[in-house]
Amino acid sequence: NVMIKIPGTPQGVPAIEQAIYEGINVNVTLLFSVDAYAQVAEAYIRGLERRQEEGKSIDVRSVASFFVSRVDTEVDKRLDELGEMGSDLHGKAAILNARAAYARYKEIFEGDRFAALRAAGAAVQRPLWASTGVKNPRYPETLYVDNLVAPETVNTMPMPTLLAAAEKAEISGATADVPASEVERGLAELRDAGIDIDDVTDKLLRDGVVLFVQAMDKLLQGVESRREAVITGRPPRIQAAIPGDLEPGIGALVEKAAEEDVSRRIWAKDESLWGGPGVPEIGNRLGWLTIADQLLEEADDLKQFAAQCRADGLTHAVLLGMGGSSLAPEVFRRSFGASGGGLLFQVLDSTDPGAVLAVERSVPLDRTLFIVSSKSGGTIETLSHYRYFFEKTGGNGSQFIAITDPGSGLQKIGEDNGFRRVFLNDPDIGGRYSALSYFGIVPAALMGVDVTALLERAQVAEQACQAFDHSSNNSGLWLGLVIGYLATRGRDKATFVVGEPIASFGLWVEQLIAESTGKHSKGILPVAEEPVGEPADYGADRVFLHLQRKDSPEPLSVARLTELAKDGQPSLAVDVAGAEDLGRIMFFAEFATAVAGWVLGINPFDQPNVQEAKDNTNKVLDQYRADGKLPEVQDADDEALRALLGKAGPPSYVAIMGYVQPSERFERAACELRLAIRDATKSATTFGYGPRFLHSTGQFHKGGPPEGVFLQLVHDGDEDAEIPEAGYTFGTLKNAQATGDLQTLHAHGLPAERVRLEGDPVAALEQLTDKIKEMIG
């Protein structure tokens, strides 16, 4: 019952015949055209006839794997290029092509040629529909199931399609077995529209052969990697040091997850895992599970788009976005660097006028592509950035692209203003789960990242998260169960220790975990970019997650984490293969966070408190419009600061919020302040730039456990910049956001104080750090 795989290329046809003749069961793969299918069917019959002539058993089996969805992906793209966007021909070619193949199957295997073999007991070579998961999220999930039913066929559905078919498939007879005239009429319509189906299938075959060669190379590399693991005794991908008193509870939760079928239900998009159905933002927030598969089909197109931008003279790119729209691209930028030969890339996710002006002065405005990125299309910061730079470029829409959801206001802006391209993302993906969607992958392609490798690594994680039998076979499930369980036992500060080249990973995972879990006074606080300390520096509220490059671990971090484990601190470690491995690590983190939401009993896809700060910002801006000035906020004096920091200490955490111009110098100074507070109080510390953190950890601040101690730092430079059409400046917007955020924290009864930094912000922060050391030392 084992089949070997042989491609149905001209070179493969003789091998198919010989394998069948030798009694080897064959899965013929890479079939796209009907003519190629007919050739492999003939090869199968010839192999059986040779066996029959020599008196050998003809009990040999074969299937002919005819690829489906890729045909629609290529044809739909060509239809769009021919100006047929939205025509009723979209999503038709693949089914027509497959039905034509089935018609040829009937001619061959129900004809005179095969009759003698059939009478002698030979089995037909069954048509197998391959690649039957839809790649276009706008098509029904069971499109290639419902329409390709026929006797003697096989449909190899990917797991999400199989689960969707179990729930939604509508089978109405042999839908693949239709009159040849109907198929020919449909193919004629495609020809009339300018689609050469033979050229389509030839291209898909060429592309498929290249992919198979790459897959074989990777298989051989995997065999060598496994050989090395066996010889050297390298441990599994996730290593763990869990205190003995916590192990029984984790074991019990693992068994409960198996009993309640958590992994399968996630892939089945079962809303009841998180409190649904009927709860907003669950059922329409699970598109991230298979988005990597869909974008792999578009990887070449995205690379070509990036190449065309460069060919048109563009040399730089600036992403205008916030939170889920900016954090993954920023991690990609820092992790991959500028070695890919793409556009020189930077991210603007600050309303500080110094930051806006610094971007403007660092790029040639006439050779810069601006990426306006917003799921809702109404993000105030992003639209402000867009208006500013659209005016600065003289309204040249060809220098702009948009990434947004279908039907958003940003889509209309892009279409009305002649944007180079508007990328419409799968709307069933929330911002913080969008790293592997257009929001992350389009910027990655523009900066020269090999997005194919990135997405293939995400597929590795997908496969690893599809085991339903037990958590030992599902890394994402196990990781989510552990961090969720530890949070219920008071260890809710997930402290990330991340090595190069993905040291910036914490910027992205911070939003994912904090915004997903921090609500209803529950949650897991991600602690990123806090240098690892000695055992005496921590309380009993931590769990450490170490991401290290397996071939070059950082000795100091390894040594200190070993000491922390000996001291009873839970520690988990995951090996990272390189920057491309971000695809795998990001998917694991997304899946684990969804599982942790189940453990905590919350919906990990909504953000009920994010809107509060936005509403308060609008109220402050309304007051500015009415009074001509912002409301005054009292800066903390020494007594107020001392009282604020007196509340620090586990399980409390200290959040430092910087409404300042971002810079590496300021981040280093903020790190010194964090260490001073942690070492003196054992409190976990976080740092985030405003208003960026309002779209990420801001949800945890207001909705998570009421354990936060908040220190707001505000600095205004000497320059400001007007926001076109707004009636206020970027400096006014930033200060309104800072004030609105402070008001929201106070409204929740949380301890929060502001310190305004004067002069050079780094020098002012260093002086503040010295003062705080004296207070709490």
Short mmCIF file of N, CA and C in Angstrom, two decimals, residues 483-542:
data_model
loop_
_atom_site.label_atom_id
_atom_site.label_comp_id
_atom_site.label_asym_id
_atom_site.label_seq_id
_atom_site.Cartn_x
_atom_site.Cartn_y
_atom_site.Cartn_z
N ILE A 483 2.58 28.11 28.80
CA ILE A 483 2.61 29.52 29.22
C ILE A 483 1.26 29.93 29.80
N GLY A 484 0.16 29.33 29.28
CA GLY A 484 -1.15 29.63 29.85
C GLY A 484 -1.27 29.10 31.26
N TYR A 485 -0.82 27.86 31.48
CA TYR A 485 -0.91 27.27 32.82
C TYR A 485 -0.03 28.04 33.81
N LEU A 486 1.19 28.37 33.41
CA LEU A 486 2.07 29.10 34.32
C LEU A 486 1.48 30.45 34.71
N ALA A 487 0.78 31.09 33.77
CA ALA A 487 0.13 32.37 34.09
C ALA A 487 -0.92 32.18 35.16
N THR A 488 -1.66 31.07 35.12
CA THR A 488 -2.67 30.83 36.15
C THR A 488 -2.05 30.55 37.50
N ARG A 489 -0.76 30.21 37.52
CA ARG A 489 -0.05 29.97 38.78
C ARG A 489 0.80 31.16 39.19
N GLY A 490 0.50 32.33 38.64
CA GLY A 490 1.19 33.55 39.04
C GLY A 490 2.44 33.85 38.24
N ARG A 491 2.86 32.94 37.37
CA ARG A 491 4.06 33.21 36.56
C ARG A 491 3.59 33.74 35.21
N ASP A 492 3.15 35.00 35.26
CA ASP A 492 2.51 35.61 34.09
C ASP A 492 3.38 36.66 33.41
N LYS A 493 4.68 36.70 33.74
CA LYS A 493 5.60 37.63 33.07
C LYS A 493 6.49 36.81 32.14
N ALA A 494 6.10 36.70 30.88
CA ALA A 494 6.83 35.90 29.89
C ALA A 494 8.02 36.71 29.40
N THR A 495 9.19 36.37 29.90
CA THR A 495 10.40 37.15 29.68
C THR A 495 11.20 36.55 28.53
N PHE A 496 11.34 37.31 27.45
CA PHE A 496 11.98 36.81 26.24
C PHE A 496 13.47 37.17 26.23
N VAL A 497 14.28 36.16 26.00
CA VAL A 497 15.72 36.34 25.81
C VAL A 497 16.00 35.85 24.40
N VAL A 498 16.29 36.80 23.50
CA VAL A 498 16.34 36.47 22.07
C VAL A 498 17.70 36.87 21.51
N GLY A 499 18.33 35.93 20.84
CA GLY A 499 19.64 36.20 20.23
C GLY A 499 19.52 36.68 18.80
N GLU A 500 20.67 37.11 18.26
CA GLU A 500 20.71 37.52 16.86
C GLU A 500 20.57 36.28 15.97
N PRO A 501 20.08 36.44 14.75
CA PRO A 501 19.78 37.71 14.08
C PRO A 501 18.37 38.23 14.32
N ILE A 502 17.59 37.57 15.20
CA ILE A 502 16.19 37.98 15.38
C ILE A 502 15.99 38.62 16.75
N ALA A 503 17.01 39.33 17.23
CA ALA A 503 16.92 39.92 18.57
C ALA A 503 15.73 40.86 18.71
N SER A 504 15.25 41.43 17.60
CA SER A 504 14.12 42.37 17.65
C SER A 504 12.77 41.66 17.69
N PHE A 505 12.77 40.33 17.70
CA PHE A 505 11.51 39.57 17.70
C PHE A 505 10.56 40.03 18.80
N GLY A 506 11.12 40.44 19.94
CA GLY A 506 10.29 40.87 21.05
C GLY A 506 9.36 42.02 20.72
N LEU A 507 9.77 42.89 19.78
CA LEU A 507 8.91 44.01 19.39
C LEU A 507 7.57 43.52 18.88
N TRP A 508 7.61 42.43 18.10
CA TRP A 508 6.38 41.90 17.51
C TRP A 508 5.61 41.02 18.48
N VAL A 509 6.32 40.09 19.14
CA VAL A 509 5.62 39.14 20.02
C VAL A 509 5.02 39.86 21.22
N GLU A 510 5.58 41.01 21.57
CA GLU A 510 5.04 41.81 22.67
C GLU A 510 3.58 42.16 22.41
N GLN A 511 3.31 42.65 21.19
CA GLN A 511 1.93 43.00 20.86
C GLN A 511 1.05 41.75 20.81
N LEU A 512 1.56 40.70 20.15
CA LEU A 512 0.76 39.49 19.97
C LEU A 512 0.24 38.97 21.31
N ILE A 513 1.11 38.82 22.27
CA ILE A 513 0.73 38.21 23.54
C ILE A 513 -0.04 39.19 24.42
N ALA A 514 0.46 40.42 24.53
CA ALA A 514 -0.17 41.39 25.43
C ALA A 514 -1.59 41.74 24.99
N GLU A 515 -1.77 42.04 23.70
CA GLU A 515 -3.08 42.46 23.23
C GLU A 515 -4.05 41.28 23.14
N SER A 516 -3.49 40.07 22.94
CA SER A 516 -4.36 38.89 22.84
C SER A 516 -4.84 38.40 24.20
N THR A 517 -4.00 38.48 25.22
CA THR A 517 -4.35 37.87 26.51
C THR A 517 -4.71 38.87 27.60
N GLY A 518 -4.35 40.13 27.45
CA GLY A 518 -4.55 41.10 28.53
C GLY A 518 -5.94 41.70 28.54
N LYS A 519 -6.88 41.01 29.18
CA LYS A 519 -8.27 41.51 29.24
C LYS A 519 -9.00 40.81 30.37
N HIS A 520 -10.02 41.45 30.87
CA HIS A 520 -10.84 40.90 31.94
C HIS A 520 -9.98 40.56 33.17
N SER A 521 -8.98 41.42 33.40
CA SER A 521 -8.07 41.29 34.56
C SER A 521 -7.26 40.00 34.53
N LYS A 522 -7.09 39.43 33.35
CA LYS A 522 -6.23 38.27 33.16
C LYS A 522 -5.15 38.63 32.15
N GLY A 523 -4.18 37.73 31.99
CA GLY A 523 -3.25 37.96 30.90
C GLY A 523 -1.83 37.52 31.18
N ILE A 524 -1.05 37.54 30.11
CA ILE A 524 0.38 37.22 30.16
C ILE A 524 1.12 38.46 29.68
N LEU A 525 1.98 39.00 30.52
CA LEU A 525 2.74 40.19 30.15
C LEU A 525 4.04 39.77 29.47
N PRO A 526 4.24 40.10 28.19
CA PRO A 526 5.52 39.81 27.56
C PRO A 526 6.55 40.87 27.95
N VAL A 527 7.70 40.42 28.34
CA VAL A 527 8.79 41.31 28.74
C VAL A 527 9.91 41.13 27.72
N ALA A 528 10.13 42.15 26.91
CA ALA A 528 11.10 42.05 25.82
C ALA A 528 12.24 43.03 26.04
N GLU A 529 13.42 42.62 25.59
CA GLU A 529 14.62 43.47 25.57
C GLU A 529 15.02 43.96 26.96
N GLU A 530 14.73 43.16 27.96
CA GLU A 530 15.24 43.40 29.31
C GLU A 530 16.41 42.44 29.51
N PRO A 531 17.64 42.94 29.64
CA PRO A 531 18.80 42.04 29.75
C PRO A 531 18.62 41.03 30.88
N VAL A 532 19.05 39.80 30.63
CA VAL A 532 18.88 38.74 31.62
C VAL A 532 19.83 38.99 32.79
N GLY A 533 19.29 38.81 34.01
CA GLY A 533 20.06 39.11 35.20
C GLY A 533 20.41 37.89 36.02
N GLU A 534 20.74 38.12 37.29
CA GLU A 534 21.08 37.05 38.23
C GLU A 534 19.80 36.57 38.92
N PRO A 535 19.85 35.38 39.53
CA PRO A 535 18.66 34.88 40.23
C PRO A 535 18.09 35.85 41.26
N ALA A 536 18.94 36.62 41.91
CA ALA A 536 18.46 37.54 42.95
C ALA A 536 17.68 38.71 42.39
N ASP A 537 17.70 38.89 41.06
CA ASP A 537 17.02 40.03 40.45
C ASP A 537 15.55 39.78 40.17
N TYR A 538 15.05 38.57 40.46
CA TYR A 538 13.71 38.21 40.03
C TYR A 538 12.86 37.70 41.18
N GLY A 539 11.54 37.90 41.01
CA GLY A 539 10.57 37.31 41.91
C GLY A 539 10.06 36.01 41.34
N ALA A 540 8.94 35.54 41.88
CA ALA A 540 8.37 34.25 41.46
C ALA A 540 7.24 34.44 40.47
N ASP A 541 7.34 35.47 39.61
CA ASP A 541 6.27 35.74 38.64
C ASP A 541 6.75 35.61 37.21
N ARG A 542 7.90 34.96 37.00
CA ARG A 542 8.48 34.92 35.67
C ARG A 542 8.43 33.52 35.05
#
